[in-house]
Amino acid sequence: DTAVSQTPKYLVTQMGNDKSIKCEQNLGHDTMYWYKQDSKKFLKIMFSYNNKELIINETVPNRFSPKSPDKAHLNLHINSLELGDSAVYFCASSQEGLAGVHEQFFGPGTRLTVL
Amino acid sequence: GQQLNQSPQSMFIQEGEDVSMNCTSSSIFNTWLWYKQDPGEGPVLLIALYKAGELTSNGRLTAQFGITRKDSFLNISASIPSDVGIYFCAGCNAGGTSYGKLTFGQGTILTVHP
């Protein structure tokens, strides 16, 4: 009964490859996010989707393309992987609540290593 | 853009001690959140603060939303070994184009010695 799940947990790949990370939430939330956590543990938002519509798109290379087939899923596809893409990627979801605040629930993360 | 400065960066304490950490921002937020991250896991929400001056507790944790809306602190009383982890503050301006965007502090790494 995992609330926010991601696959895979670990991903090791070569530079130049294309890879995808999948995220699913069973909380019935209408907003989903992707975050990147670097080696210094700094968390930074990349994208957010509300009801399958892109809401936030931070300064992220266009090699990163999120896709939301439905409210419960937000996948992240990365083209032409680079060494600097190595990080832990977290998916999160939220539902607008008190005063428009979104308390976000995070998945377990996907550790991406680019060789 | 908005930046959050979280301090201290790390703390080494004995079991039973109280802990205090804080976050300051270059500009105001209308919501503050505190998260804890265990190794190999995603951040878990501990406390959410919605009003300037608000003081909220969750068990041994207490957090306050600063009056200026530019700061927040988190206290942990009588620490135990399972308090070990990374604690993050996060600010949010609900509504409008921000739409749930969280800005995170750099994290405080807490180590508790038995």
PDB file of C-alpha atoms in Angstrom:
ATOM      1  CA  ASP A   1       0.000   0.000   0.000  1.00  0.00           C
ATOM      2  CA  THR A   2       2.885   2.330  -0.856  1.00  0.00           C
ATOM      3  CA  ALA A   3       1.660   5.911  -1.273  1.00  0.00           C
ATOM      4  CA  VAL A   4       4.229   7.209  -3.786  1.00  0.00           C
ATOM      5  CA  SER A   5       6.305   4.596  -5.594  1.00  0.00           C
ATOM      6  CA  GLN A   6       9.151   4.936  -8.062  1.00  0.00           C
ATOM      7  CA  THR A   7      10.892   2.468 -10.333  1.00  0.00           C
ATOM      8  CA  PRO A   8      13.656   1.638 -10.597  1.00  0.00           C
ATOM      9  CA  LYS A   9      15.288   2.223  -7.205  1.00  0.00           C
ATOM     10  CA  TYR A  10      18.755   2.182  -8.767  1.00  0.00           C
ATOM     11  CA  LEU A  11      19.756   2.960 -12.334  1.00  0.00           C
ATOM     12  CA  VAL A  12      23.311   2.670 -13.647  1.00  0.00           C
ATOM     13  CA  THR A  13      23.904   3.584 -17.266  1.00  0.00           C
ATOM     14  CA  GLN A  14      26.441   4.896 -19.741  1.00  0.00           C
ATOM     15  CA  MET A  15      26.785   8.457 -20.939  1.00  0.00           C
ATOM     16  CA  GLY A  16      24.700   9.177 -24.005  1.00  0.00           C
ATOM     17  CA  ASN A  17      21.993   6.643 -23.207  1.00  0.00           C
ATOM     18  CA  ASP A  18      18.285   7.446 -22.841  1.00  0.00           C
ATOM     19  CA  LYS A  19      16.466   6.268 -19.707  1.00  0.00           C
ATOM     20  CA  SER A  20      13.113   6.620 -17.975  1.00  0.00           C
ATOM     21  CA  ILE A  21      12.033   6.709 -14.344  1.00  0.00           C
ATOM     22  CA  LYS A  22       8.433   5.931 -13.448  1.00  0.00           C
ATOM     23  CA  CYS A  23       6.343   7.323 -10.608  1.00  0.00           C
ATOM     24  CA  GLU A  24       2.903   6.349  -9.374  1.00  0.00           C
ATOM     25  CA  GLN A  25       0.837   7.660  -6.461  1.00  0.00           C
ATOM     26  CA  ASN A  26      -2.256   6.022  -4.988  1.00  0.00           C
ATOM     27  CA  LEU A  27      -3.214   8.946  -2.750  1.00  0.00           C
ATOM     28  CA  GLY A  28      -5.702  10.446  -5.183  1.00  0.00           C
ATOM     29  CA  HIS A  29      -3.628  13.640  -5.360  1.00  0.00           C
ATOM     30  CA  ASP A  30      -3.947  16.008  -8.298  1.00  0.00           C
ATOM     31  CA  THR A  31      -0.402  17.390  -8.370  1.00  0.00           C
ATOM     32  CA  MET A  32       2.862  15.522  -8.901  1.00  0.00           C
ATOM     33  CA  TYR A  33       6.477  16.676  -8.899  1.00  0.00           C
ATOM     34  CA  TRP A  34      10.004  15.692  -9.781  1.00  0.00           C
ATOM     35  CA  TYR A  35      12.917  16.790  -7.615  1.00  0.00           C
ATOM     36  CA  LYS A  36      16.659  16.302  -8.030  1.00  0.00           C
ATOM     37  CA  GLN A  37      18.891  15.766  -4.968  1.00  0.00           C
ATOM     38  CA  ASP A  38      22.583  16.280  -5.635  1.00  0.00           C
ATOM     39  CA  SER A  39      25.588  14.764  -3.885  1.00  0.00           C
ATOM     40  CA  LYS A  40      25.435  17.516  -1.232  1.00  0.00           C
ATOM     41  CA  LYS A  41      21.831  16.505  -0.488  1.00  0.00           C
ATOM     42  CA  PHE A  42      20.424  19.745  -1.898  1.00  0.00           C
ATOM     43  CA  LEU A  43      16.844  19.243  -3.104  1.00  0.00           C
ATOM     44  CA  LYS A  44      15.631  21.240  -6.073  1.00  0.00           C
ATOM     45  CA  ILE A  45      12.323  21.095  -7.875  1.00  0.00           C
ATOM     46  CA  MET A  46      12.422  20.256 -11.567  1.00  0.00           C
ATOM     47  CA  PHE A  47       8.787  19.954 -12.677  1.00  0.00           C
ATOM     48  CA  SER A  48       5.268  19.852 -11.364  1.00  0.00           C
ATOM     49  CA  TYR A  49       2.083  18.673 -13.038  1.00  0.00           C
ATOM     50  CA  ASN A  50      -1.471  19.385 -11.967  1.00  0.00           C
ATOM     51  CA  ASN A  51      -4.165  17.176 -13.478  1.00  0.00           C
ATOM     52  CA  LYS A  52      -1.744  16.138 -16.247  1.00  0.00           C
ATOM     53  CA  GLU A  53      -0.910  19.768 -17.083  1.00  0.00           C
ATOM     54  CA  LEU A  54       2.616  21.146 -16.697  1.00  0.00           C
ATOM     55  CA  ILE A  55       2.623  23.851 -14.015  1.00  0.00           C
ATOM     56  CA  ILE A  56       6.227  24.355 -12.965  1.00  0.00           C
ATOM     57  CA  ASN A  57       9.209  23.909 -15.243  1.00  0.00           C
ATOM     58  CA  GLU A  58      12.373  25.087 -13.565  1.00  0.00           C
ATOM     59  CA  THR A  59      15.551  25.708 -15.516  1.00  0.00           C
ATOM     60  CA  VAL A  60      16.052  22.115 -16.571  1.00  0.00           C
ATOM     61  CA  PRO A  61      17.774  21.028 -19.814  1.00  0.00           C
ATOM     62  CA  ASN A  62      15.280  19.956 -22.445  1.00  0.00           C
ATOM     63  CA  ARG A  63      16.910  16.521 -22.406  1.00  0.00           C
ATOM     64  CA  PHE A  64      14.567  15.977 -19.451  1.00  0.00           C
ATOM     65  CA  SER A  65      10.974  15.400 -20.509  1.00  0.00           C
ATOM     66  CA  PRO A  66       8.235  14.618 -17.999  1.00  0.00           C
ATOM     67  CA  LYS A  67       5.112  12.798 -19.141  1.00  0.00           C
ATOM     68  CA  SER A  68       1.887  12.432 -17.215  1.00  0.00           C
ATOM     69  CA  PRO A  69      -0.430   9.837 -18.803  1.00  0.00           C
ATOM     70  CA  ASP A  70      -2.949  10.327 -15.991  1.00  0.00           C
ATOM     71  CA  LYS A  71      -3.266  12.021 -12.599  1.00  0.00           C
ATOM     72  CA  ALA A  72      -1.674   9.098 -10.775  1.00  0.00           C
ATOM     73  CA  HIS A  73       1.459   8.834 -12.889  1.00  0.00           C
ATOM     74  CA  LEU A  74       4.339  11.160 -13.723  1.00  0.00           C
ATOM     75  CA  ASN A  75       7.264   9.656 -15.589  1.00  0.00           C
ATOM     76  CA  LEU A  76      10.613  11.275 -16.299  1.00  0.00           C
ATOM     77  CA  HIS A  77      12.466  10.552 -19.511  1.00  0.00           C
ATOM     78  CA  ILE A  78      16.086  11.654 -19.879  1.00  0.00           C
ATOM     79  CA  ASN A  79      17.824  11.757 -23.253  1.00  0.00           C
ATOM     80  CA  SER A  80      21.554  11.730 -23.924  1.00  0.00           C
ATOM     81  CA  LEU A  81      22.543  11.218 -20.290  1.00  0.00           C
ATOM     82  CA  GLU A  82      25.521  13.186 -18.993  1.00  0.00           C
ATOM     83  CA  LEU A  83      27.808  12.623 -16.012  1.00  0.00           C
ATOM     84  CA  GLY A  84      26.241  15.608 -14.245  1.00  0.00           C
ATOM     85  CA  ASP A  85      22.846  13.932 -14.322  1.00  0.00           C
ATOM     86  CA  SER A  86      24.020  11.523 -11.620  1.00  0.00           C
ATOM     87  CA  ALA A  87      21.834  12.223  -8.587  1.00  0.00           C
ATOM     88  CA  VAL A  88      18.865  10.924  -6.657  1.00  0.00           C
ATOM     89  CA  TYR A  89      15.555  11.798  -8.292  1.00  0.00           C
ATOM     90  CA  PHE A  90      12.463  12.042  -6.116  1.00  0.00           C
ATOM     91  CA  CYS A  91       8.876  12.016  -7.195  1.00  0.00           C
ATOM     92  CA  ALA A  92       6.307  13.672  -4.918  1.00  0.00           C
ATOM     93  CA  SER A  93       2.585  14.296  -4.911  1.00  0.00           C
ATOM     94  CA  SER A  94       0.199  16.652  -3.157  1.00  0.00           C
ATOM     95  CA  GLN A  95      -3.389  17.788  -2.996  1.00  0.00           C
ATOM     96  CA  GLU A  96      -4.266  21.453  -2.576  1.00  0.00           C
ATOM     97  CA  GLY A  97      -5.429  21.903   0.989  1.00  0.00           C
ATOM     98  CA  LEU A  98      -5.480  24.585   3.628  1.00  0.00           C
ATOM     99  CA  ALA A  99      -5.048  28.064   2.145  1.00  0.00           C
ATOM    100  CA  GLY A 100      -3.855  26.595  -1.134  1.00  0.00           C
ATOM    101  CA  VAL A 101      -0.899  24.826   0.467  1.00  0.00           C
ATOM    102  CA  HIS A 102       0.439  21.629  -0.997  1.00  0.00           C
ATOM    103  CA  GLU A 103       1.884  19.301   1.637  1.00  0.00           C
ATOM    104  CA  GLN A 104       4.022  17.072  -0.488  1.00  0.00           C
ATOM    105  CA  PHE A 105       4.555  13.341  -0.019  1.00  0.00           C
ATOM    106  CA  PHE A 106       7.769  11.950  -1.444  1.00  0.00           C
ATOM    107  CA  GLY A 107       8.626   8.634  -3.045  1.00  0.00           C
ATOM    108  CA  PRO A 108      11.681   6.591  -2.015  1.00  0.00           C
ATOM    109  CA  GLY A 109      13.899   8.028  -4.753  1.00  0.00           C
ATOM    110  CA  THR A 110      15.772   6.675  -7.774  1.00  0.00           C
ATOM    111  CA  ARG A 111      19.553   6.783  -7.571  1.00  0.00           C
ATOM    112  CA  LEU A 112      20.845   7.453 -11.092  1.00  0.00           C
ATOM    113  CA  THR A 113      24.536   6.859 -11.792  1.00  0.00           C
ATOM    114  CA  VAL A 114      25.915   7.847 -15.183  1.00  0.00           C
ATOM    115  CA  LEU A 115      29.288   6.296 -16.066  1.00  0.00           C
TER     116      LEU A 115
ATOM    117  CA  GLY B   1      15.113  33.552  -6.677  1.00  0.00           C
ATOM    118  CA  GLN B   2      14.366  32.868  -3.049  1.00  0.00           C
ATOM    119  CA  GLN B   3      17.089  31.191  -1.030  1.00  0.00           C
ATOM    120  CA  LEU B   4      16.932  29.450   2.315  1.00  0.00           C
ATOM    121  CA  ASN B   5      19.851  29.304   4.715  1.00  0.00           C
ATOM    122  CA  GLN B   6      19.573  26.440   7.152  1.00  0.00           C
ATOM    123  CA  SER B   7      21.827  26.037  10.160  1.00  0.00           C
ATOM    124  CA  PRO B   8      23.650  24.315  11.565  1.00  0.00           C
ATOM    125  CA  GLN B   9      24.823  22.123   8.706  1.00  0.00           C
ATOM    126  CA  SER B  10      25.448  19.229  11.080  1.00  0.00           C
ATOM    127  CA  MET B  11      25.056  18.374  14.750  1.00  0.00           C
ATOM    128  CA  PHE B  12      26.552  15.651  16.909  1.00  0.00           C
ATOM    129  CA  ILE B  13      24.682  15.212  20.187  1.00  0.00           C
ATOM    130  CA  GLN B  14      24.231  12.751  23.022  1.00  0.00           C
ATOM    131  CA  GLU B  15      21.002  10.851  23.453  1.00  0.00           C
ATOM    132  CA  GLY B  16      18.648  12.799  25.673  1.00  0.00           C
ATOM    133  CA  GLU B  17      19.851  16.246  24.623  1.00  0.00           C
ATOM    134  CA  ASP B  18      17.614  18.857  23.036  1.00  0.00           C
ATOM    135  CA  VAL B  19      18.281  20.038  19.486  1.00  0.00           C
ATOM    136  CA  SER B  20      17.514  23.292  17.746  1.00  0.00           C
ATOM    137  CA  MET B  21      17.905  24.194  14.077  1.00  0.00           C
ATOM    138  CA  ASN B  22      16.653  27.112  12.038  1.00  0.00           C
ATOM    139  CA  CYS B  23      16.065  28.489   8.582  1.00  0.00           C
ATOM    140  CA  THR B  24      16.193  32.037   7.312  1.00  0.00           C
ATOM    141  CA  SER B  25      15.039  33.331   3.986  1.00  0.00           C
ATOM    142  CA  SER B  26      15.956  36.305   1.830  1.00  0.00           C
ATOM    143  CA  SER B  27      12.249  36.946   1.256  1.00  0.00           C
ATOM    144  CA  ILE B  28       8.946  35.993   2.824  1.00  0.00           C
ATOM    145  CA  PHE B  29       7.066  32.727   2.628  1.00  0.00           C
ATOM    146  CA  ASN B  30       3.465  32.188   3.628  1.00  0.00           C
ATOM    147  CA  THR B  31       4.039  28.553   4.589  1.00  0.00           C
ATOM    148  CA  TRP B  32       6.928  26.734   6.231  1.00  0.00           C
ATOM    149  CA  LEU B  33       7.394  22.963   6.257  1.00  0.00           C
ATOM    150  CA  TRP B  34       9.891  20.732   8.054  1.00  0.00           C
ATOM    151  CA  TYR B  35      10.900  17.366   6.602  1.00  0.00           C
ATOM    152  CA  LYS B  36      13.125  14.512   7.782  1.00  0.00           C
ATOM    153  CA  GLN B  37      15.031  12.256   5.423  1.00  0.00           C
ATOM    154  CA  ASP B  38      16.354   8.859   6.533  1.00  0.00           C
ATOM    155  CA  PRO B  39      19.207   7.254   4.561  1.00  0.00           C
ATOM    156  CA  GLY B  40      17.985   5.765   1.284  1.00  0.00           C
ATOM    157  CA  GLU B  41      14.492   7.187   1.714  1.00  0.00           C
ATOM    158  CA  GLY B  42      12.516  10.192   0.569  1.00  0.00           C
ATOM    159  CA  PRO B  43      11.799  13.170   2.844  1.00  0.00           C
ATOM    160  CA  VAL B  44       8.884  12.736   5.241  1.00  0.00           C
ATOM    161  CA  LEU B  45       6.793  15.696   6.379  1.00  0.00           C
ATOM    162  CA  LEU B  46       7.118  16.413  10.121  1.00  0.00           C
ATOM    163  CA  ILE B  47       5.369  19.730  10.684  1.00  0.00           C
ATOM    164  CA  ALA B  48       3.590  22.314   8.534  1.00  0.00           C
ATOM    165  CA  LEU B  49       3.185  25.959   9.604  1.00  0.00           C
ATOM    166  CA  TYR B  50       0.648  28.259   7.985  1.00  0.00           C
ATOM    167  CA  LYS B  51       0.590  31.504   9.971  1.00  0.00           C
ATOM    168  CA  ALA B  52       3.263  33.954  11.083  1.00  0.00           C
ATOM    169  CA  GLY B  53       3.944  33.418  14.789  1.00  0.00           C
ATOM    170  CA  GLU B  54       2.389  29.942  14.792  1.00  0.00           C
ATOM    171  CA  LEU B  55       3.941  27.413  17.175  1.00  0.00           C
ATOM    172  CA  THR B  56       3.129  23.771  16.431  1.00  0.00           C
ATOM    173  CA  SER B  57       4.149  20.533  18.116  1.00  0.00           C
ATOM    174  CA  ASN B  58       4.298  16.957  16.915  1.00  0.00           C
ATOM    175  CA  GLY B  59       5.373  14.730  19.792  1.00  0.00           C
ATOM    176  CA  ARG B  60       8.889  15.754  20.830  1.00  0.00           C
ATOM    177  CA  LEU B  61       9.122  18.152  17.870  1.00  0.00           C
ATOM    178  CA  THR B  62       8.166  21.817  18.041  1.00  0.00           C
ATOM    179  CA  ALA B  63       8.385  24.279  15.176  1.00  0.00           C
ATOM    180  CA  GLN B  64       7.647  27.979  14.895  1.00  0.00           C
ATOM    181  CA  PHE B  65       6.840  30.240  11.969  1.00  0.00           C
ATOM    182  CA  GLY B  66       8.722  33.499  12.489  1.00  0.00           C
ATOM    183  CA  ILE B  67       6.822  36.748  12.830  1.00  0.00           C
ATOM    184  CA  THR B  68       8.682  38.314   9.903  1.00  0.00           C
ATOM    185  CA  ARG B  69       7.709  35.291   7.732  1.00  0.00           C
ATOM    186  CA  LYS B  70      11.368  35.021   6.789  1.00  0.00           C
ATOM    187  CA  ASP B  71      12.403  32.379   9.304  1.00  0.00           C
ATOM    188  CA  SER B  72      11.413  29.215  11.110  1.00  0.00           C
ATOM    189  CA  PHE B  73      12.965  26.970  13.714  1.00  0.00           C
ATOM    190  CA  LEU B  74      12.606  23.331  14.714  1.00  0.00           C
ATOM    191  CA  ASN B  75      13.307  21.967  18.194  1.00  0.00           C
ATOM    192  CA  ILE B  76      13.638  18.308  19.105  1.00  0.00           C
ATOM    193  CA  SER B  77      13.472  17.535  22.802  1.00  0.00           C
ATOM    194  CA  ALA B  78      15.053  14.534  24.545  1.00  0.00           C
ATOM    195  CA  SER B  79      16.656  13.154  21.395  1.00  0.00           C
ATOM    196  CA  ILE B  80      16.753   9.408  20.761  1.00  0.00           C
ATOM    197  CA  PRO B  81      18.902   7.383  18.319  1.00  0.00           C
ATOM    198  CA  SER B  82      16.114   7.136  15.729  1.00  0.00           C
ATOM    199  CA  ASP B  83      16.138  10.942  15.395  1.00  0.00           C
ATOM    200  CA  VAL B  84      19.261  10.499  13.255  1.00  0.00           C
ATOM    201  CA  GLY B  85      18.790  11.788   9.728  1.00  0.00           C
ATOM    202  CA  ILE B  86      18.760  14.936   7.622  1.00  0.00           C
ATOM    203  CA  TYR B  87      16.250  17.626   8.521  1.00  0.00           C
ATOM    204  CA  PHE B  88      15.106  20.031   5.831  1.00  0.00           C
ATOM    205  CA  CYS B  89      13.141  23.218   6.089  1.00  0.00           C
ATOM    206  CA  ALA B  90      11.081  24.237   3.076  1.00  0.00           C
ATOM    207  CA  GLY B  91       9.251  27.409   2.241  1.00  0.00           C
ATOM    208  CA  CYS B  92       6.224  27.738   0.033  1.00  0.00           C
ATOM    209  CA  ASN B  93       4.059  30.572  -1.252  1.00  0.00           C
ATOM    210  CA  ALA B  94       0.745  28.898  -1.800  1.00  0.00           C
ATOM    211  CA  GLY B  95      -1.477  29.806  -4.672  1.00  0.00           C
ATOM    212  CA  GLY B  96      -0.823  31.760  -7.848  1.00  0.00           C
ATOM    213  CA  THR B  97       1.934  30.718 -10.189  1.00  0.00           C
ATOM    214  CA  SER B  98       3.972  29.166  -7.367  1.00  0.00           C
ATOM    215  CA  TYR B  99       1.425  26.358  -7.146  1.00  0.00           C
ATOM    216  CA  GLY B 100       3.028  24.257  -4.470  1.00  0.00           C
ATOM    217  CA  LYS B 101       6.651  24.979  -5.365  1.00  0.00           C
ATOM    218  CA  LEU B 102       8.842  24.208  -2.349  1.00  0.00           C
ATOM    219  CA  THR B 103      12.198  25.900  -1.827  1.00  0.00           C
ATOM    220  CA  PHE B 104      14.383  23.734   0.407  1.00  0.00           C
ATOM    221  CA  GLY B 105      17.129  24.617   2.854  1.00  0.00           C
ATOM    222  CA  GLN B 106      20.481  22.854   2.610  1.00  0.00           C
ATOM    223  CA  GLY B 107      19.605  20.408   5.382  1.00  0.00           C
ATOM    224  CA  THR B 108      20.890  19.722   8.899  1.00  0.00           C
ATOM    225  CA  ILE B 109      22.565  16.345   9.418  1.00  0.00           C
ATOM    226  CA  LEU B 110      21.774  15.085  12.909  1.00  0.00           C
ATOM    227  CA  THR B 111      23.840  12.377  14.590  1.00  0.00           C
ATOM    228  CA  VAL B 112      22.769  11.070  18.006  1.00  0.00           C
ATOM    229  CA  HIS B 113      25.255   9.136  20.117  1.00  0.00           C
ATOM    230  CA  PRO B 114      23.681   6.573  22.489  1.00  0.00           C
TER     231      PRO B 114
END
